[in-house]
Structure formats: structure tokens, C-alpha cells
mmCIF file of N, CA and C in Angstrom:
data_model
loop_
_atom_site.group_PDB
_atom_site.id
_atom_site.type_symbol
_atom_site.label_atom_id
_atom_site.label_comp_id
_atom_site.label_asym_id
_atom_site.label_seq_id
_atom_site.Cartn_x
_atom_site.Cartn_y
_atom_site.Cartn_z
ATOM 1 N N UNK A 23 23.211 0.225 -61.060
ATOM 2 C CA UNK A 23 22.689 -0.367 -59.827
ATOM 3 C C UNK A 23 23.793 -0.277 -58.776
ATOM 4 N N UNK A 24 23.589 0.103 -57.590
ATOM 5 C CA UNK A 24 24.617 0.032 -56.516
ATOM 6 C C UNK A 24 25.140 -1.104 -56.058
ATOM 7 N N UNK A 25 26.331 -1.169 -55.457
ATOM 8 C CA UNK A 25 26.899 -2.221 -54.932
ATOM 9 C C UNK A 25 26.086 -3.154 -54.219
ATOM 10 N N UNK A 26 24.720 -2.789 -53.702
ATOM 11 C CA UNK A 26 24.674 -3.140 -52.529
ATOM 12 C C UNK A 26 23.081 -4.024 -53.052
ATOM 13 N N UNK A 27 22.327 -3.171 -53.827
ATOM 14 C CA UNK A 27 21.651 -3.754 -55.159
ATOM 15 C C UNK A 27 21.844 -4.698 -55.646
ATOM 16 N N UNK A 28 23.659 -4.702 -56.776
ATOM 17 C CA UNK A 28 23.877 -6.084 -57.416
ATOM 18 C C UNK A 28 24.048 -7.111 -56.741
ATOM 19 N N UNK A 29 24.495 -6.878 -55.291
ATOM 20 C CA UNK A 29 24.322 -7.914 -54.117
ATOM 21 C C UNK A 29 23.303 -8.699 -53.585
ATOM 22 N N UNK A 30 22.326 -8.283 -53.754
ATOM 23 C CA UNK A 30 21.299 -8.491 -53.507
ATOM 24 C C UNK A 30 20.543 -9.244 -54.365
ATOM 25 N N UNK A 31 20.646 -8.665 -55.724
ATOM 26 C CA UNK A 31 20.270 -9.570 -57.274
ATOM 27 C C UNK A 31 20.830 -10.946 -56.935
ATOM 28 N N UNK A 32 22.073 -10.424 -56.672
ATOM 29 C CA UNK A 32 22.836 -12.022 -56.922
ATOM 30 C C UNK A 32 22.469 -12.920 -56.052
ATOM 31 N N UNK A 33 21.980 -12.413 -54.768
ATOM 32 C CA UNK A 33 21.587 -13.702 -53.586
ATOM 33 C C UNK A 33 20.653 -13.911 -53.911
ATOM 34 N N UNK A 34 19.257 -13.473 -54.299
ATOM 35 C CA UNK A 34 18.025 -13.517 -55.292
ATOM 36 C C UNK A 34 18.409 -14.316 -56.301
ATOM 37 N N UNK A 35 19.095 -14.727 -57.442
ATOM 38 C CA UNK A 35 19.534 -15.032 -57.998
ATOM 39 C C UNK A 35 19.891 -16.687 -57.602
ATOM 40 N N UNK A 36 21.036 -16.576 -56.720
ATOM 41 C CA UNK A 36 21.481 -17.892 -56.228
ATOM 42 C C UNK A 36 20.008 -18.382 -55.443
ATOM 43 N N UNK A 37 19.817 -17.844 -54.390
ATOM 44 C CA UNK A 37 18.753 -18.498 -54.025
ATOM 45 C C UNK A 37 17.465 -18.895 -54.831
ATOM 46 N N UNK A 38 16.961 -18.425 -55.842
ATOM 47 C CA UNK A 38 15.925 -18.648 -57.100
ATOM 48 C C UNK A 38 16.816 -20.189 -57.264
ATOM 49 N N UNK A 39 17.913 -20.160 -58.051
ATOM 50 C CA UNK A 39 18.701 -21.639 -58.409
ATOM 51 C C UNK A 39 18.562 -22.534 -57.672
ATOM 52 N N UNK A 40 18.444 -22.187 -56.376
ATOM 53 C CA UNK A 40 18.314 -23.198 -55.287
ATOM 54 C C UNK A 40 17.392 -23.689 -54.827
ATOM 55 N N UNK A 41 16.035 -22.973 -55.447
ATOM 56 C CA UNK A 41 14.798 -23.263 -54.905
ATOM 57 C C UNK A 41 14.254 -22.797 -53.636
ATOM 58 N N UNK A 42 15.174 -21.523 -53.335
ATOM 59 C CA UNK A 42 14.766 -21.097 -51.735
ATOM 60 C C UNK A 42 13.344 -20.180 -52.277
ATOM 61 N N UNK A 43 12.250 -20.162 -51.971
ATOM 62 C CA UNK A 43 11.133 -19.978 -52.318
ATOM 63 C C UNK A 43 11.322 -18.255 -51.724
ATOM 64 N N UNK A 44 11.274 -18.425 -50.156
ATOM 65 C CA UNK A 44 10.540 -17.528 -49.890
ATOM 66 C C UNK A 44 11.834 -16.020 -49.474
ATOM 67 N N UNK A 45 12.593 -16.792 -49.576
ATOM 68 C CA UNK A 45 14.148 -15.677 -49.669
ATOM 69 C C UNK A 45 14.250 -14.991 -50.983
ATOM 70 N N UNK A 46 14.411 -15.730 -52.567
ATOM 71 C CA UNK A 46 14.053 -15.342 -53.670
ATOM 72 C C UNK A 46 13.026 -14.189 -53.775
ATOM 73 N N UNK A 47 11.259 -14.788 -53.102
ATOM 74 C CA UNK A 47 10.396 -13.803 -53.588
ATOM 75 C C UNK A 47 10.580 -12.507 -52.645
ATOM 76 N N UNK A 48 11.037 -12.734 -51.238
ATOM 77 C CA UNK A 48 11.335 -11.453 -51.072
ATOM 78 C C UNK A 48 12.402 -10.602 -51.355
ATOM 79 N N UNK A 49 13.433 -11.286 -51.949
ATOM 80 C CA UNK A 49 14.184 -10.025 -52.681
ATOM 81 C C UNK A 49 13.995 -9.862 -53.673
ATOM 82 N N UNK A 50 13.101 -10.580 -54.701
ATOM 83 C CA UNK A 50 12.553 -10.157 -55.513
ATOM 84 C C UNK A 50 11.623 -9.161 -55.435
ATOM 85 N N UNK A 51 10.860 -9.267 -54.943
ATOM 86 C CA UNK A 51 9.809 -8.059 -54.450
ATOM 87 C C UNK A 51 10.923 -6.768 -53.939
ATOM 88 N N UNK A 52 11.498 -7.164 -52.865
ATOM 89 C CA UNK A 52 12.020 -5.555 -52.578
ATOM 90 C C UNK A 52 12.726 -4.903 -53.808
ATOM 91 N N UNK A 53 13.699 -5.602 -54.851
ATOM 92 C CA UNK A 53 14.210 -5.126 -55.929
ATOM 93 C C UNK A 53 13.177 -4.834 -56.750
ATOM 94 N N UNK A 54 12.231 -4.851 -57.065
ATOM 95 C CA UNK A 54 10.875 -4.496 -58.179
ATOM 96 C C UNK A 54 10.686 -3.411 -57.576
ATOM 97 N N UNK A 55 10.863 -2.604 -55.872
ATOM 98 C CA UNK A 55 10.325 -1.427 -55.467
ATOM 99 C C UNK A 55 11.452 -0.609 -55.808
ATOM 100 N N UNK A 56 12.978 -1.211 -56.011
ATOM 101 C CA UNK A 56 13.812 -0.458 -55.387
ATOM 102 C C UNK A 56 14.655 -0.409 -56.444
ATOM 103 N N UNK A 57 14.536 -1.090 -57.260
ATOM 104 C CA UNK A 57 14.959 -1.025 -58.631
ATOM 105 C C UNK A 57 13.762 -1.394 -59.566
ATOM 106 N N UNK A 58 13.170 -0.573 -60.261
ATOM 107 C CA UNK A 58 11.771 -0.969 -61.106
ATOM 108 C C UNK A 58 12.692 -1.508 -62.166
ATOM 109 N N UNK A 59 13.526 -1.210 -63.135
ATOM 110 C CA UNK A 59 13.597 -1.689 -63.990
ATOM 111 C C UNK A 59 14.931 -2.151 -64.620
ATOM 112 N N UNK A 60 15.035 -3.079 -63.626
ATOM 113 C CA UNK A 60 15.843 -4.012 -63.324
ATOM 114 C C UNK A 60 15.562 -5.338 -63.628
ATOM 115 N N UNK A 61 16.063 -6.239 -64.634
ATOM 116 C CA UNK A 61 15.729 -7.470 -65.036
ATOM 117 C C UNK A 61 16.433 -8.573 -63.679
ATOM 118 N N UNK A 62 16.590 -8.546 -62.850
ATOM 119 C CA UNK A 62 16.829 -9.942 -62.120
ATOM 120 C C UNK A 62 15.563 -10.015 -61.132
ATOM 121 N N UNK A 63 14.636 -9.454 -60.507
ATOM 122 C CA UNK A 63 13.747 -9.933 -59.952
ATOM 123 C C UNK A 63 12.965 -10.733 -61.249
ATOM 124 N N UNK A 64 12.539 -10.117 -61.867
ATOM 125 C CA UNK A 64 11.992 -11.060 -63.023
ATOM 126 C C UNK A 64 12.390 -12.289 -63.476
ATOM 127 N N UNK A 65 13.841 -12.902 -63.477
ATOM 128 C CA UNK A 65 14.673 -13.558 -63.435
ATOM 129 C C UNK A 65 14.388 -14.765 -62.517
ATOM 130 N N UNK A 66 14.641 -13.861 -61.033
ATOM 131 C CA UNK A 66 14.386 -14.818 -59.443
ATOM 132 C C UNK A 66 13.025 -15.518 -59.984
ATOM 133 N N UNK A 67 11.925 -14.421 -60.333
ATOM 134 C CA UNK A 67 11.156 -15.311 -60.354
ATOM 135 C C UNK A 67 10.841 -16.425 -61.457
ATOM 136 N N UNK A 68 11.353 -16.534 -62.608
ATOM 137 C CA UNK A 68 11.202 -17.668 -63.793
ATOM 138 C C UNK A 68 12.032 -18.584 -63.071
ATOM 139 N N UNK A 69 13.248 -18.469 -62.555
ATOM 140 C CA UNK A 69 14.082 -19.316 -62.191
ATOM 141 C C UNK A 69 12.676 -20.292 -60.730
ATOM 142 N N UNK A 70 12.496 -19.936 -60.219
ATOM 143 C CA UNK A 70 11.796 -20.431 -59.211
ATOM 144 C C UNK A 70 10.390 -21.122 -59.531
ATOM 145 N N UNK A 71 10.093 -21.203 -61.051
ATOM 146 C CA UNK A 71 8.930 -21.479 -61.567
ATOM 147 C C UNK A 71 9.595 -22.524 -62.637
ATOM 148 N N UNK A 72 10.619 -22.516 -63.281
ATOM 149 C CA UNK A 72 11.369 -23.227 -63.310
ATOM 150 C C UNK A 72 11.844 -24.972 -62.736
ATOM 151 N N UNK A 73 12.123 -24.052 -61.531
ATOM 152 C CA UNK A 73 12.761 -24.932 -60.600
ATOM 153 C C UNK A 73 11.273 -26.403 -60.912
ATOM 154 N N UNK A 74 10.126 -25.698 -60.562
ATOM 155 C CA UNK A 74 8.989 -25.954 -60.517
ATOM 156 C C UNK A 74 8.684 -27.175 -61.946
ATOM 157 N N UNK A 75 9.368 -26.624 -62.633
ATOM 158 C CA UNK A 75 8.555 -27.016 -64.197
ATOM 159 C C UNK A 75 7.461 -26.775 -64.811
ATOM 160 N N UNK A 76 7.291 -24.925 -64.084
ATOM 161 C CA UNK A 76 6.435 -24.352 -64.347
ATOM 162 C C UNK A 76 6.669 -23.422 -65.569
ATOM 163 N N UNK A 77 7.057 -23.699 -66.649
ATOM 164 C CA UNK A 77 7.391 -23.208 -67.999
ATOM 165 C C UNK A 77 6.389 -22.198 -68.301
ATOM 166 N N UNK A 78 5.441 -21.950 -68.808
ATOM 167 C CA UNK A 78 4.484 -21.288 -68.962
ATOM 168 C C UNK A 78 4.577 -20.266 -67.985
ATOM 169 N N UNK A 79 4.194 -20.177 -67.020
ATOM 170 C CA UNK A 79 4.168 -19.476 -65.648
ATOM 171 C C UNK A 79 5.779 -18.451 -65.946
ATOM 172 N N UNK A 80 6.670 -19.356 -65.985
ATOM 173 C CA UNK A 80 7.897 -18.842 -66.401
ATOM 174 C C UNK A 80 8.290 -17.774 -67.292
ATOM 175 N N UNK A 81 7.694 -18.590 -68.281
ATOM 176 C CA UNK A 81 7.806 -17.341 -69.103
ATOM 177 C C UNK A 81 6.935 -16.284 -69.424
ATOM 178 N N UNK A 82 5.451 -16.215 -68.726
ATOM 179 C CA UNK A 82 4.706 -15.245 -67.955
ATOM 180 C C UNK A 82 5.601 -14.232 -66.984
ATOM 181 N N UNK A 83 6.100 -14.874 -66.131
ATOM 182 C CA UNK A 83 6.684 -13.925 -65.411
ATOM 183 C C UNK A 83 7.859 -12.993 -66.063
ATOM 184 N N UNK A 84 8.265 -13.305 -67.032
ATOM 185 C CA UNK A 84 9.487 -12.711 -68.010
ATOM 186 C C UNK A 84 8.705 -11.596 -68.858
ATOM 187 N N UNK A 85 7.816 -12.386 -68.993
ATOM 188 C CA UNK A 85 6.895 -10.838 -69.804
ATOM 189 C C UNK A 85 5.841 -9.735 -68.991
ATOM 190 N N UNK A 86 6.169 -10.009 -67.440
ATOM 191 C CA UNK A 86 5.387 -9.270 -66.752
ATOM 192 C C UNK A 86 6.120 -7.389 -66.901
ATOM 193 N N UNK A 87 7.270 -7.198 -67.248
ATOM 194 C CA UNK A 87 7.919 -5.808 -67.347
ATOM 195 C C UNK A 87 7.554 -5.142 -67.957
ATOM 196 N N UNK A 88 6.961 -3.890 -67.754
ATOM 197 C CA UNK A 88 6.853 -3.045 -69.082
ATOM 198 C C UNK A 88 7.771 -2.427 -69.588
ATOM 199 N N UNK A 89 9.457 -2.846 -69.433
ATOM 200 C CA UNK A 89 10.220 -2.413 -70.192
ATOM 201 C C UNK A 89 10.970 -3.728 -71.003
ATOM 202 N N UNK A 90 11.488 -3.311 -71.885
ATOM 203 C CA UNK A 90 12.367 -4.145 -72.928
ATOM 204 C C UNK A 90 13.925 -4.566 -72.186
ATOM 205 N N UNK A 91 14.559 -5.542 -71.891
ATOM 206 C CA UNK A 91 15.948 -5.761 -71.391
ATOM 207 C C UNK A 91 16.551 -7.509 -72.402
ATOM 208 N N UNK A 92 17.375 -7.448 -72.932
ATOM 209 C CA UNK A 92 17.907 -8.087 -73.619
ATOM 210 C C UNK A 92 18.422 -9.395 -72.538
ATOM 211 N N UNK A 93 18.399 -9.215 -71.243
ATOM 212 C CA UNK A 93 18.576 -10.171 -70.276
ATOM 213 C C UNK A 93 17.177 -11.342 -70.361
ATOM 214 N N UNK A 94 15.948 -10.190 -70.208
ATOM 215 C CA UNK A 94 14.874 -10.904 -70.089
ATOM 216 C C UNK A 94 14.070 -11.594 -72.009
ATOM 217 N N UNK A 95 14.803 -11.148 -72.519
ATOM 218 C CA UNK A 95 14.252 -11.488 -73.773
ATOM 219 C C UNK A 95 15.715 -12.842 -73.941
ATOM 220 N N UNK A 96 16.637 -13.254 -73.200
ATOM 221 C CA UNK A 96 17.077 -14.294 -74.227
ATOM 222 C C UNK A 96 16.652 -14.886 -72.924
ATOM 223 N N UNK A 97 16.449 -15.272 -71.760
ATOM 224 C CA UNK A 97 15.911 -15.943 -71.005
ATOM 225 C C UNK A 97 14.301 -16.999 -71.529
ATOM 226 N N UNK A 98 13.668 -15.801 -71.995
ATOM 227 C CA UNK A 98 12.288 -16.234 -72.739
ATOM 228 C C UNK A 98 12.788 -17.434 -73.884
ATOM 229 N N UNK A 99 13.955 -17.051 -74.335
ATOM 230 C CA UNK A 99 14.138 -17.968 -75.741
ATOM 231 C C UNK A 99 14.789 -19.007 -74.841
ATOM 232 N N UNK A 100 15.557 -19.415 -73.916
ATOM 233 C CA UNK A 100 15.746 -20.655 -73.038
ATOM 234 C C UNK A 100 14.729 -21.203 -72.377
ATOM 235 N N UNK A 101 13.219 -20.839 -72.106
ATOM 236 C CA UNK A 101 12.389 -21.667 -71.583
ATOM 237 C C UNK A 101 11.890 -22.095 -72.969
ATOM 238 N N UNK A 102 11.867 -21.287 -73.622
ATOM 239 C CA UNK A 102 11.091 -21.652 -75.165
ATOM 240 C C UNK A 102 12.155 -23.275 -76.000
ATOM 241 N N UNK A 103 13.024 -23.190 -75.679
ATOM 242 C CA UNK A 103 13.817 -24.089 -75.958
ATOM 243 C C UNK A 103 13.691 -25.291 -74.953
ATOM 244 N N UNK A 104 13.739 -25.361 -73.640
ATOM 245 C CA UNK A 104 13.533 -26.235 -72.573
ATOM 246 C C UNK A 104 11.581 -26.700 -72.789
ATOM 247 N N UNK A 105 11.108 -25.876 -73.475
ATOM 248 C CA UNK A 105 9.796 -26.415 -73.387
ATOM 249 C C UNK A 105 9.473 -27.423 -75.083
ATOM 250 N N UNK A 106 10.603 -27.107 -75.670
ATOM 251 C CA UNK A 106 10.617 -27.715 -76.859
ATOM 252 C C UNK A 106 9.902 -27.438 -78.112
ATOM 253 N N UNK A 107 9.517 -26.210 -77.759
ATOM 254 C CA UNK A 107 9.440 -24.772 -78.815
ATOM 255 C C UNK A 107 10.282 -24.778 -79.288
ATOM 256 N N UNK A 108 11.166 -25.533 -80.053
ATOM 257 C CA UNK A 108 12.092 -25.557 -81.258
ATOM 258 C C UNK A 108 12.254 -24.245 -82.146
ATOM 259 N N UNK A 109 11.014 -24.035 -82.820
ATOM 260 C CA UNK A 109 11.127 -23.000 -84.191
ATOM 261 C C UNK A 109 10.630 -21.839 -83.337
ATOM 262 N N UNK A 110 9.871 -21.705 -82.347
ATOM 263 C CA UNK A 110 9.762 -20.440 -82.369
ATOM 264 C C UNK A 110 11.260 -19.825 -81.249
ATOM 265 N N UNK A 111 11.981 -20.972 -80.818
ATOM 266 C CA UNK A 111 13.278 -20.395 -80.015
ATOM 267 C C UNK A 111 14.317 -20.266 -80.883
ATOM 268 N N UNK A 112 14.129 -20.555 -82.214
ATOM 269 C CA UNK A 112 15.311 -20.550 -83.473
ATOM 270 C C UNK A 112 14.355 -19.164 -84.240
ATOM 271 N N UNK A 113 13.297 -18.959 -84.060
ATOM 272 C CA UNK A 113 12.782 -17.234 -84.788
ATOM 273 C C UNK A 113 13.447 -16.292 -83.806
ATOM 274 N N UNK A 114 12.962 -16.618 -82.993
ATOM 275 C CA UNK A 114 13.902 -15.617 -82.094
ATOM 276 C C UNK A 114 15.000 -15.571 -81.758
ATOM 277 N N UNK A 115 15.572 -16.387 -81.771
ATOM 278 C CA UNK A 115 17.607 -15.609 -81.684
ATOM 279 C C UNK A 115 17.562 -15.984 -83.126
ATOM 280 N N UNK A 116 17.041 -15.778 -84.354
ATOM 281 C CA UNK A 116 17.251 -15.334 -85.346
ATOM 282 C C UNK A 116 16.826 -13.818 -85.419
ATOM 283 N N UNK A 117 16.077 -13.387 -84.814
ATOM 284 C CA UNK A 117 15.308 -12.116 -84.714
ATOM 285 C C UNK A 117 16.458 -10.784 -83.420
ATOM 286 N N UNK A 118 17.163 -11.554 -82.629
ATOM 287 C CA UNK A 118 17.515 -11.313 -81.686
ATOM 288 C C UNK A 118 19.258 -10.120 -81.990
ATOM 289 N N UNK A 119 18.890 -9.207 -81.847
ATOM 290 C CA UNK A 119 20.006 -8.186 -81.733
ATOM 291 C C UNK A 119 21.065 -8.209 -80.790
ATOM 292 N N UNK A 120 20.893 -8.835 -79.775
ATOM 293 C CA UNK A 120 21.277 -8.684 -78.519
ATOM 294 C C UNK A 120 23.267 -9.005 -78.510
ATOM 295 N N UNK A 121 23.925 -8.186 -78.146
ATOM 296 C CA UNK A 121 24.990 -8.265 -78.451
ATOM 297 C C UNK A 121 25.643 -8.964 -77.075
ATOM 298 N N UNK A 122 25.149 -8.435 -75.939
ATOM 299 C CA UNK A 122 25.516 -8.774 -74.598
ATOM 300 C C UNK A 122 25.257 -10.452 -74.407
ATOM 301 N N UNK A 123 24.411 -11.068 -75.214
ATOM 302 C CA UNK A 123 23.688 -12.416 -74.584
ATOM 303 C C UNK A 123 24.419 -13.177 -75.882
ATOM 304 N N UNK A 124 24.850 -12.738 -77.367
ATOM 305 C CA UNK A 124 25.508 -13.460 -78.277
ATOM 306 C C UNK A 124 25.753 -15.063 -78.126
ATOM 307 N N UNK A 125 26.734 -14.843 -77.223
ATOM 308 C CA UNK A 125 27.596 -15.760 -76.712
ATOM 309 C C UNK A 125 26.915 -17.156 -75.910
ATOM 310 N N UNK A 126 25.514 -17.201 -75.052
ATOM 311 C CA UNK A 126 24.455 -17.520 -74.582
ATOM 312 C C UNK A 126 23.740 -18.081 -75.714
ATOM 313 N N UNK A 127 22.976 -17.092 -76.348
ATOM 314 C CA UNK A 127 21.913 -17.209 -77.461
ATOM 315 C C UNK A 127 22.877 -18.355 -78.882
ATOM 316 N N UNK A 128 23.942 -18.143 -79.050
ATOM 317 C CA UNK A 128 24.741 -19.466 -80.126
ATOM 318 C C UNK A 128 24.681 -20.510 -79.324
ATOM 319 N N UNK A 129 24.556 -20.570 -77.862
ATOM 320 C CA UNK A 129 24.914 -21.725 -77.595
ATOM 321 C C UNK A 129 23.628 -22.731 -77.747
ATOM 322 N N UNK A 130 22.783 -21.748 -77.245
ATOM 323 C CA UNK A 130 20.999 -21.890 -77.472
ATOM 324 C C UNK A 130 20.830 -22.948 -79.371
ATOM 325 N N UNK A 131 21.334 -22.074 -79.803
ATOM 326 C CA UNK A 131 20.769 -22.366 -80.823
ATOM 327 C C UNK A 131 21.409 -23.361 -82.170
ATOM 328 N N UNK A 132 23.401 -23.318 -81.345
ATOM 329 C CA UNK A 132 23.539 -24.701 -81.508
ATOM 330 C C UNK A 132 22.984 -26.459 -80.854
ATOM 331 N N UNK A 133 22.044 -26.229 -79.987
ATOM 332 C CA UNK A 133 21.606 -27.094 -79.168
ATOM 333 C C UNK A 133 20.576 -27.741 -79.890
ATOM 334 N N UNK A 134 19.679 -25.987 -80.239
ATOM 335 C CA UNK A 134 18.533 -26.815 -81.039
ATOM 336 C C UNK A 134 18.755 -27.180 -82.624
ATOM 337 N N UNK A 135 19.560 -26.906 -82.937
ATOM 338 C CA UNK A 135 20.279 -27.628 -84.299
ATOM 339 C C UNK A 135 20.577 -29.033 -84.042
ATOM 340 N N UNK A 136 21.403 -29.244 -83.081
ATOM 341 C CA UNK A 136 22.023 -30.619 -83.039
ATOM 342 C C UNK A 136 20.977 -31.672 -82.345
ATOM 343 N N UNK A 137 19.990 -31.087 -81.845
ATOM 344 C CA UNK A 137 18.759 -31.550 -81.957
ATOM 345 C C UNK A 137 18.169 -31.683 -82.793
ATOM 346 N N UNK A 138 17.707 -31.568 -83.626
ATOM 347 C CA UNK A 138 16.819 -31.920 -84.883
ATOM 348 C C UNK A 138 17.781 -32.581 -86.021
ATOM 349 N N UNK A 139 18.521 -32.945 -85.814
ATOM 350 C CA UNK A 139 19.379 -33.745 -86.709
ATOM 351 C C UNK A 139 18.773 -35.466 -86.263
#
């Protein structure tokens, strides 16, 4: 992705965190034209549905890609965990290859351990 791209993710990004609605969806949208397959518009938008406590919706929008990205698959297992999907967010980062998100996904899943104690 170009400099100018990951720049752009990232204000998409921050602004999704922030709840800026309509700044988020449009750089979300322009990155879906301009980068198809690119996991942070997908991102902007769970984060902003999120924000919402729109879980479901959330993690709808994570599975809207027709490609596979290890960004958007441990994201899915953090709403699945925030929604209190316990076992099926402990099948999946048991299931989960992902070498890049490791570090993320243990933290995930020491959480829901020390939860169910």
C-alpha cells in the first residue's frame, strides 16, 4: 500500500475510534475503490458499529470481503469475545494460524480464561 494509502487507513482508523461517522465512512469507501483488498476499511467500519454496540452488524461487516486477511479474522474473534461468545472465540484462536496477530489473539484468550474461572 502506498504512503499515502497507509495514511489514509490510519485517519480512517483513528477517526472509526472516535466515532467520527461520516469521515470514517468516507475513507472507508474511497479505500474499498482504491485499495479492494485491503483489510482497514472493513476495520473503519466494525470499529464504528462498535462504537455503536452494534456487535452483530460488526462482525457482518468483517465478513463482507471476499478475500481472507488474518487482520480481519482476529478482529471477528474480539467482537466474538466482547459479545461473550466465549467458546466459539476460544475455537477460533485455537483454530487460528495467524502469526502476525499471535501476540493480540494470547491476549484474547488469556482474558477469556481468566474469565471463566
Amino acid at each position: 500500500m502506498s504512503d499515502l494509502l497507509k495514511k489514509a487507513a490510519e485517519l480512517g482508523l483513528i477517526a472509526a475510534g472516535r466515532g467520527l461517522d461520516k469521515q470514517a465512512s468516507a475513507i472507508s469507501q474511497g479505500l474499498k475503490v482504491l485499495k479492494p483488498a485491503s483489510a482497514a476499511p472493513y476495520i473503519m467500519d466494525a470499529l464504528l458499529l462498535l462504537g455503536k454496540k452494534q456487535y452483530q452488524q460488526a462482525l457482518s461487516a468483517l465478513e463482507k470481503p471476499a478475500f481472507n486477511d488474518e487482520a480481519l479474522d482476529a478482529f471477528k474473534i474480539f467482537i466474538l469475545a466482547l459479545q461473550g461468545k466465549r467458546q466459539q472465540a476460544f475455537s477460533q484462536i485455537q483454530e487460528s494460524d495467524s502469526v502476525e496477530f499471535k501476540p493480540f489473539l494470547t491476549e484474547i484468550k488469556d482474558s477469556l480464561l481468566s474469565n471463566t474461572r
